[in-house]
Amino acid sequence: MTATMDTPTGTTPAASTFESLNPANGDVVGVHPIASKADVDAAVARAREAAEWWEALGFDDRANHLLTWRSVVTRRIAQLADISHRETGKPHSDAQLEIAMTIEHIAWAAKHAEKVLGPQKVKSGLLAANQASTVEYKPLGVVGVIGPWNYPVFTPCGSIAYALAAGNAVVFKPSEYTPGVGRWLADTFTEVVHGRPVFQVVTGLGETGNALCTADIDKLAFTGSGATGKKVMAACAVNLTPVIIEAGGKDSLIVDEDADLEKAAEAALWGGMSNAGQTCIGTERVYVHENVFDSFMAEITEQAQGLRADAHPESKLGPITMPKQLGIIKRHIDDAIAKGANVVMGGSDAVGERFVQPTILTHVPEDSTAITDETFGPTLVINPVKSMDEAVELTNATDYGLAGAVFSKKHGVDIARRVRSGMTSVNSIIAFAGIPALPFGGVGGSGFGRIHGPDGLKEFTYAKSITRQKFKPVLLLTTFRRDAKADGKLATIITLLHGGKKTLK
Ligand code: NAD
């Protein structure tokens, strides 16, 4: 069977099903329906009804259902990892790691939703001292989630679990490369809620995603490329549906002269090559202080020996999941070499028909596509810098701003603060992704909105402010009976409160 265009499907245009294929060998993993606009609308209508039941359960019952689901996913982790392994090509052990991190998030969202979103007292201020004020965060209703294939469990569940914990129903459109994973997630959750359509899946290609954007949903959480993100925003604009966009990245790992070079090299290698480089928060660029550049290169080259991408069951690197990416990876490598980059490992010939061998380039000109655009392959560009100021400046020079890492004994956190990105790990790699309390998301071309943590829960709610009058105000202002005397008193009070020159310092 041949893959047609950008999709993994070998079906005819009129077909109402598509196949997911194993990228390591082309085997058919599963056949799935292409949900039409009517199918998507029907799923959203079912979700709307289910959302009422789900919201009415309250925080405790919802948490218990989510924690039961967490246990189901945990006990069947090998089953889910196997589907992910076959649909994405990633090593089974990596699939398991991804699911383990997701389980942590489901548990955190379930256990923290009430504390973050439940009614909280706020101070009413001196002018409104007769009022008791609270704020609480109410579910939006039905949340649409559109996911990518590269982390088909972790990434969408960052929206799904948090939206569910906040009291919403979810309709999920998984990537056409990983429909089996999406189906498995929705099916297991549905078992836990005894068949209620609180979390449904609709499978299909881009058109099905577009149908979800224009359906009667209350928010759309999208993870994927920036180019598709723009189409999603345009489609959502029709109904003024708010969106979260989790898009691509071009993250750097910065190595200071006082860094532990062995650890920094280990992190750069894993950050750049794991999941065959198909990681939104993967390391694509490394900026190393020139004083330690040679030592760092010696270290990373040694550690990279023996790392190979192939179909062997024990292989640490799998295939490139999406065939069209192979051309992009090759073009980035070729462009860098044509502009004068040094090839330390791999190179143009590293790009095969399904697999790409680890490639390390140094002294890559900053205007190369390998520096400016997301490569999404097992490639690293490593450039020396004169100072950490230069490392930060170059890091911040792309439009992306997703994540990154800094290795430095003394100045790690200071450097991290200056990097324009949503997340930075200091002296470790992508550690933030496994810390459920930390919000996850980017700036600029990497998108906006946050999943994970308190921000990730609030993202799927609206703030509801309530203020209750406890006793009559000393000065009633919201009345036509207000007279000149009251106006005078107000002027005096407001001058006393705010007319002075006192500042915080
Ligand atoms: P993609 O943009 O090709 O597809 C993402 C999803 O959008 C798929 O489900 C697809 O079917 C759907 N889609 C396609 N056209 C659509 C349309 N017109 N309307 C609505 N939906 C449509 O992205 P991908 O190749 O699946 O994923 C890789 C990209 O995702 C990379 O850029 C990667 O960096 C990014 N990513 C980002 C994060 C993050 O958290 N920021 C996480 C994982 C992946």
XYZ file of C-alpha atoms and ligand atoms in Angstrom:
549
model
C 0.000 0.000 0.000
C 1.213 3.500 -0.747
C 0.811 6.546 1.421
C -0.968 9.380 -0.360
C 0.349 12.922 -0.024
C 0.719 14.119 3.562
C -1.580 11.565 5.106
C -0.860 8.020 6.208
C -3.931 6.815 4.385
C -3.985 4.704 1.294
C -7.708 5.196 0.720
C -9.544 6.710 -2.222
C -10.828 10.293 -1.896
C -14.434 9.160 -1.413
C -13.542 6.633 1.275
C -15.053 7.032 4.710
C -12.258 5.191 6.462
C -8.492 5.590 6.625
C -5.632 3.383 7.733
C -2.972 4.087 10.306
C 0.352 2.624 9.265
C 3.440 1.474 11.121
C 6.138 3.928 9.962
C 8.890 1.374 10.563
C 7.604 -1.022 7.897
C 4.357 0.289 6.375
C 2.144 -2.376 8.000
C -1.480 -1.434 8.569
C -2.015 -0.925 12.297
C -5.725 -0.113 12.128
C -8.626 1.165 10.037
C -10.634 4.105 11.361
C -13.686 6.078 10.280
C -13.334 9.547 8.796
C -15.816 11.541 10.858
C -17.906 13.899 8.711
C -19.128 17.344 9.762
C -22.453 15.716 10.749
C -20.617 13.072 12.814
C -18.616 15.756 14.617
C -21.717 17.879 15.293
C -23.515 14.829 16.664
C -20.567 14.033 18.964
C -20.545 17.626 20.230
C -24.321 17.514 20.853
C -23.876 14.301 22.891
C -20.993 15.926 24.740
C -23.141 18.925 25.628
C -25.658 16.704 27.398
C -22.943 14.696 29.103
C -21.243 17.911 30.230
C -24.251 18.783 32.392
C -24.053 15.445 34.189
C -20.276 15.656 34.537
C -20.318 19.217 35.924
C -23.109 18.348 38.359
C -20.991 15.534 39.825
C -18.804 18.123 41.537
C -15.068 18.088 42.159
C -14.847 14.990 44.371
C -16.814 12.627 42.145
C -15.065 13.869 39.035
C -11.706 13.413 40.734
C -12.635 9.856 41.701
C -13.566 8.993 38.106
C -10.356 10.548 36.813
C -8.288 8.699 39.413
C -9.984 5.427 38.447
C -9.122 6.141 34.822
C -5.544 6.907 35.911
C -5.402 3.444 37.517
C -6.823 1.777 34.385
C -4.228 3.502 32.193
C -1.500 2.498 34.656
C -2.511 -1.152 34.788
C -2.798 -1.357 30.992
C 0.285 0.732 30.275
C 1.905 -1.985 28.142
C -1.177 -2.205 25.928
C -1.294 1.535 25.254
C 2.497 1.698 24.802
C 2.237 -1.050 22.197
C -0.340 0.869 20.106
C 1.750 4.032 20.370
C 4.905 2.097 19.423
C 3.210 0.649 16.355
C 1.571 3.895 15.209
C 4.474 6.291 15.836
C 7.439 3.917 15.561
C 8.883 5.176 18.869
C 10.617 2.609 21.082
C 8.270 0.791 23.426
C 10.206 2.055 26.455
C 9.861 5.675 25.294
C 6.129 5.153 24.790
C 5.947 3.865 28.367
C 7.860 6.874 29.698
C 5.459 9.215 27.917
C 2.442 7.431 29.409
C 4.002 7.425 32.896
C 4.357 11.222 32.721
C 0.765 11.510 31.527
C -0.455 9.434 34.476
C 1.206 11.919 36.837
C -0.659 14.738 35.125
C -4.061 13.022 35.248
C -3.596 12.424 38.986
C -2.449 16.011 39.628
C -5.332 17.558 37.690
C -7.846 15.352 39.518
C -6.425 16.106 42.962
C -5.906 19.857 42.521
C -8.951 20.985 40.542
C -11.037 21.922 43.577
C -8.263 23.843 45.308
C -7.447 25.836 42.167
C -10.951 26.314 40.776
C -13.297 26.172 43.751
C -14.706 29.319 45.408
C -12.031 31.492 46.990
C -12.535 34.531 49.192
C -10.941 37.755 48.033
C -10.567 41.042 49.884
C -13.225 43.573 48.910
C -11.178 46.707 49.609
C -11.917 49.642 51.923
C -14.520 51.300 49.679
C -16.497 48.045 49.535
C -15.822 46.818 53.075
C -19.504 45.845 53.432
C -19.136 43.182 50.700
C -18.069 39.501 50.927
C -16.396 38.604 47.653
C -15.525 35.267 46.092
C -14.169 34.085 42.784
C -14.640 30.609 41.366
C -13.822 29.020 38.023
C -16.663 27.364 36.133
C -16.318 24.851 33.311
C -16.861 26.188 29.810
C -18.982 23.239 28.647
C -17.574 21.298 25.679
C -13.886 21.490 24.846
C -12.568 20.363 21.458
C -9.032 18.971 21.449
C -6.954 18.479 18.295
C -3.718 16.578 18.806
C -0.444 15.740 17.065
C 1.164 12.336 16.583
C 4.609 12.813 18.129
C 3.480 12.466 21.762
C 0.007 11.091 21.113
C -0.732 10.431 24.809
C 1.121 13.121 26.768
C 0.318 16.083 24.548
C -3.460 15.788 24.110
C -3.930 14.585 27.694
C -2.403 17.871 28.866
C -5.631 19.400 27.576
C -8.025 16.459 27.992
C -7.287 15.600 31.638
C -7.222 19.237 32.756
C -10.420 20.106 30.834
C -12.192 17.068 32.337
C -10.969 17.842 35.855
C -12.360 21.367 35.451
C -15.792 19.885 34.659
C -15.948 20.001 30.854
C -16.851 17.303 28.353
C -14.238 16.694 25.641
C -14.368 15.787 21.953
C -10.910 14.777 20.772
C -9.633 14.624 17.186
C -6.328 12.713 17.337
C -3.745 12.951 14.573
C -4.482 10.775 11.560
C -1.141 9.079 12.307
C -2.222 7.983 15.792
C -5.975 7.377 15.749
C -5.625 4.075 17.614
C -4.048 5.811 20.604
C -6.846 8.400 20.663
C -9.513 5.710 20.419
C -7.905 3.732 23.274
C -7.856 6.780 25.560
C -11.510 7.665 24.944
C -12.675 4.025 25.192
C -11.009 3.425 28.538
C -12.370 6.661 29.991
C -15.854 5.788 28.699
C -15.670 2.453 30.523
C -14.979 4.335 33.742
C -18.059 6.587 33.334
C -20.253 3.643 32.275
C -20.697 4.668 28.672
C -21.528 8.348 29.142
C -20.089 10.450 26.282
C -18.021 12.721 28.509
C -14.825 12.123 26.531
C -15.345 11.081 22.904
C -12.994 10.673 20.002
C -13.654 11.624 16.379
C -11.095 10.267 13.923
C -10.205 11.676 10.542
C -7.900 14.012 8.652
C -7.646 17.818 8.584
C -11.248 18.229 7.446
C -12.517 16.472 10.551
C -10.343 18.810 12.622
C -11.841 21.770 10.787
C -15.352 20.439 11.488
C -14.506 20.361 15.196
C -13.266 23.975 15.074
C -16.580 25.171 13.607
C -18.793 22.934 15.784
C -20.763 24.166 18.795
C -17.811 23.925 21.192
C -16.782 26.393 23.890
C -13.004 26.225 23.458
C -10.547 24.520 21.137
C -7.174 23.281 22.382
C -4.861 22.693 19.436
C -1.418 21.113 19.436
C 0.439 20.830 16.140
C 2.315 22.939 13.650
C 2.036 26.718 13.583
C 0.782 26.585 9.990
C -2.196 24.425 10.977
C -2.627 26.524 14.114
C -3.335 29.567 11.932
C -6.031 27.636 10.039
C -7.511 26.502 13.351
C -7.645 30.079 14.663
C -9.280 31.303 11.452
C -11.909 28.543 11.612
C -12.576 29.175 15.311
C -12.924 32.913 14.692
C -16.188 32.295 12.826
C -17.996 31.464 16.088
C -15.692 33.518 18.347
C -14.511 30.228 19.845
C -11.434 30.792 22.022
C -8.345 28.741 21.232
C -5.136 27.518 22.811
C -2.307 27.021 20.348
C 0.566 24.715 21.337
C 2.795 24.915 18.270
C 6.349 24.059 17.283
C 9.696 25.075 18.714
C 13.375 25.567 17.974
C 14.680 25.130 21.489
C 18.280 25.678 22.416
C 20.469 24.166 25.097
C 22.975 26.672 26.438
C 26.280 25.457 27.896
C 28.199 27.894 30.106
C 31.942 27.575 30.686
C 31.433 26.315 34.249
C 28.932 23.605 33.209
C 29.297 19.892 33.880
C 30.145 19.030 30.283
C 29.477 15.321 30.550
C 25.960 15.954 31.829
C 25.359 18.771 29.338
C 26.434 16.535 26.438
C 24.256 13.689 27.680
C 21.271 16.057 27.889
C 21.912 17.608 24.475
C 22.186 14.203 22.861
C 18.979 12.931 24.412
C 17.160 16.253 23.928
C 18.092 16.291 20.249
C 17.833 12.647 19.291
C 15.221 10.944 21.474
C 11.935 10.171 19.715
C 14.091 10.526 16.569
C 14.124 14.285 17.173
C 10.362 14.563 16.773
C 9.790 16.475 19.991
C 8.276 19.949 20.160
C 10.414 20.681 23.240
C 13.409 18.807 21.801
C 16.845 20.376 21.586
C 17.523 21.577 18.047
C 20.324 24.081 18.737
C 23.201 24.036 21.218
C 25.197 27.161 22.083
C 28.422 26.369 23.901
C 30.850 28.831 25.511
C 33.901 28.934 23.246
C 36.251 28.181 26.160
C 34.740 24.716 26.540
C 33.548 24.097 22.982
C 36.226 21.553 22.038
C 35.837 19.606 25.277
C 32.061 19.592 24.844
C 32.371 18.317 21.269
C 34.737 15.558 22.344
C 32.284 14.521 25.033
C 29.136 14.516 22.872
C 30.859 12.772 19.964
C 32.007 10.006 22.254
C 28.590 9.604 23.839
C 26.910 9.495 20.409
C 28.966 6.523 19.231
C 26.775 3.516 18.543
C 23.518 5.490 18.516
C 21.555 4.298 15.487
C 18.033 4.516 14.180
C 16.630 1.200 12.932
C 13.716 -1.217 13.205
C 15.433 -3.503 15.734
C 13.090 -4.117 18.720
C 15.754 -2.884 21.165
C 16.653 0.185 19.100
C 16.700 3.483 21.007
C 15.785 5.464 17.875
C 12.767 4.714 15.710
C 11.677 5.869 12.264
C 10.429 9.266 11.148
C 6.693 8.983 11.706
C 5.526 11.356 8.991
C 7.081 10.608 5.575
C 6.965 14.230 4.356
C 9.275 15.250 7.229
C 12.156 13.309 5.652
C 12.416 15.914 2.867
C 12.431 18.802 5.363
C 15.182 17.200 7.474
C 17.316 16.613 4.375
C 16.815 20.161 3.117
C 17.879 21.613 6.482
C 21.034 19.474 6.573
C 21.897 20.277 2.935
C 21.285 24.005 3.402
C 23.541 24.124 6.479
C 26.326 22.218 4.688
C 26.006 24.417 1.589
C 26.388 27.486 3.828
C 29.604 26.109 5.359
C 28.623 23.959 8.374
C 30.980 21.205 9.602
C 29.600 17.678 9.602
C 30.654 15.892 12.774
C 28.290 12.975 12.432
C 25.649 11.856 9.911
C 24.959 14.439 7.215
C 22.990 14.394 3.997
C 23.266 10.617 3.547
C 21.858 10.097 7.024
C 18.348 10.608 5.658
C 16.978 7.273 4.479
C 13.556 6.131 3.314
C 12.090 5.674 6.784
C 14.934 6.318 9.245
C 17.319 9.225 9.789
C 20.683 8.544 11.428
C 21.843 10.932 14.162
C 23.387 14.024 12.648
C 25.566 16.611 14.378
C 26.621 19.806 12.615
C 28.777 22.594 14.011
C 29.520 26.189 13.025
C 26.149 26.426 11.308
C 25.449 29.934 9.964
C 22.616 31.560 11.885
C 20.614 32.191 8.703
C 20.449 28.462 7.854
C 17.053 26.796 7.996
C 18.623 24.347 10.466
C 18.765 27.328 12.849
C 15.662 29.288 11.908
C 13.028 26.557 11.254
C 11.832 23.492 13.144
C 13.727 20.456 11.748
C 11.918 17.719 13.721
C 14.560 15.078 13.105
C 17.511 13.566 15.008
C 19.805 16.478 14.247
C 21.748 18.889 16.433
C 23.445 22.097 15.409
C 26.158 23.081 17.856
C 27.714 26.528 17.667
C 30.368 28.189 19.864
C 29.538 31.528 21.487
C 31.797 34.159 23.048
C 29.571 34.742 26.068
C 26.289 33.821 27.684
C 24.924 37.168 26.455
C 25.504 35.985 22.907
C 23.974 32.580 23.690
C 20.805 34.266 24.989
C 20.682 36.689 22.082
C 20.970 33.906 19.491
C 18.500 31.714 21.367
C 15.968 34.540 21.351
C 16.564 35.421 17.687
C 14.011 32.964 16.266
C 10.277 33.590 16.228
C 9.725 30.438 18.311
C 9.679 30.535 22.102
C 8.667 27.165 23.453
C 11.231 25.817 25.933
C 14.951 25.161 26.380
C 17.720 24.196 28.780
C 20.704 25.847 30.429
C 23.763 24.103 31.868
C 25.707 26.300 34.253
C 26.876 25.846 37.838
C 26.668 29.492 38.868
C 24.341 31.367 36.524
C 21.776 28.817 35.352
C 18.642 30.478 36.712
C 19.769 33.990 35.678
C 20.364 32.805 32.118
C 17.060 30.887 32.110
C 15.154 34.062 33.065
C 16.562 35.882 30.050
C 15.495 33.224 27.552
C 12.229 34.203 25.859
C 10.370 30.917 26.144
C 7.614 29.350 28.190
C 9.781 26.776 29.998
C 13.450 26.241 30.802
C 15.199 23.406 32.654
C 18.456 24.254 34.421
C 21.092 21.491 34.547
C 18.577 18.947 33.224
C 16.567 18.422 30.064
C 12.769 18.889 29.657
C 12.333 18.305 33.405
C 9.487 20.846 33.490
C 7.261 18.506 31.424
C 7.205 15.950 34.246
C 6.293 18.475 36.946
C 2.492 18.714 36.830
C 2.354 21.928 38.873
C 4.304 23.814 36.183
C 2.379 25.420 33.320
C 3.354 24.273 29.829
C 3.192 26.414 26.677
C 5.072 28.881 24.546
C 5.275 32.451 23.281
C 5.541 33.971 19.804
C 5.474 31.418 16.993
C 5.216 28.613 19.547
C 1.680 29.656 20.400
C -0.206 30.813 23.470
C -2.284 29.535 26.339
C -1.163 27.024 28.931
C -1.809 23.393 29.736
C -0.680 21.739 33.027
C -0.591 23.249 36.490
C -3.092 25.732 37.925
C -2.949 27.807 34.715
C -3.785 24.681 32.717
C -6.879 24.049 34.830
C -8.017 27.677 34.612
C -7.545 27.609 30.838
C -10.677 25.453 30.528
C -12.904 27.614 32.726
C -14.296 31.087 33.014
C -13.914 33.185 36.133
C -17.131 33.772 38.010
C -17.054 36.660 40.501
C -19.702 36.902 43.200
C -19.957 39.608 45.818
C -22.554 39.493 48.598
C -23.586 42.588 50.561
C -23.064 41.793 54.266
C -24.420 45.053 55.646
C -25.507 48.478 54.412
C -22.622 50.575 53.080
C -21.561 53.631 55.047
C -21.740 55.562 51.811
C -24.320 54.320 49.266
C -22.978 55.317 45.858
C -24.988 53.230 43.399
C -28.243 55.154 43.712
C -29.921 58.183 42.151
C -30.429 59.369 45.733
C -26.730 60.102 46.002
C -26.368 63.783 46.827
C -23.610 66.402 46.776
C -22.715 65.571 50.387
C -22.057 61.938 49.453
C -19.987 63.062 46.444
C -17.935 65.245 48.764
C -17.356 62.382 51.199
C -16.291 60.135 48.325
C -13.799 62.755 47.124
C -12.346 62.999 50.647
C -12.070 59.227 51.105
C -10.516 58.604 47.696
C -8.013 61.415 48.291
C -7.103 59.922 51.658
C -6.690 56.476 50.110
C -4.847 57.354 46.913
C -3.889 61.030 46.893
C -0.609 60.630 48.784
C 2.746 60.138 47.115
C 3.450 56.883 48.895
C 4.749 54.113 46.629
C 5.738 50.545 47.435
C 9.304 51.491 48.318
P -0.147 19.221 12.211
O -0.338 20.682 12.342
O 0.145 18.670 10.868
O -1.470 18.435 12.712
C -1.951 18.572 14.009
C -3.419 18.181 14.019
O -4.173 19.133 13.289
C -3.738 16.822 13.413
O -4.676 16.159 14.221
C -4.339 17.187 12.075
O -5.240 16.237 11.557
C -5.081 18.460 12.429
N -5.390 19.330 11.284
C -4.776 19.393 10.077
N -5.356 20.346 9.315
C -6.347 20.892 10.053
C -7.281 21.940 9.829
N -7.336 22.610 8.680
N -8.147 22.248 10.813
C -8.108 21.596 11.999
N -7.250 20.606 12.267
C -6.371 20.259 11.307
O 0.957 18.824 13.263
P 1.629 17.388 13.511
O 2.530 17.080 12.384
O 0.587 16.410 13.884
O 2.491 17.662 14.823
C 3.806 18.127 14.792
C 3.854 19.571 15.213
O 3.259 19.705 16.488
C 5.275 20.081 15.385
O 5.359 21.386 14.885
C 5.469 20.079 16.893
O 6.447 20.963 17.359
C 4.112 20.440 17.345
N 3.889 20.040 18.738
C 3.790 21.019 19.677
C 3.613 20.672 21.002
C 3.491 21.731 22.063
O 3.088 21.393 23.160
N 3.787 22.981 21.814
C 3.541 19.326 21.366
C 3.660 18.354 20.385
C 3.826 18.738 19.066
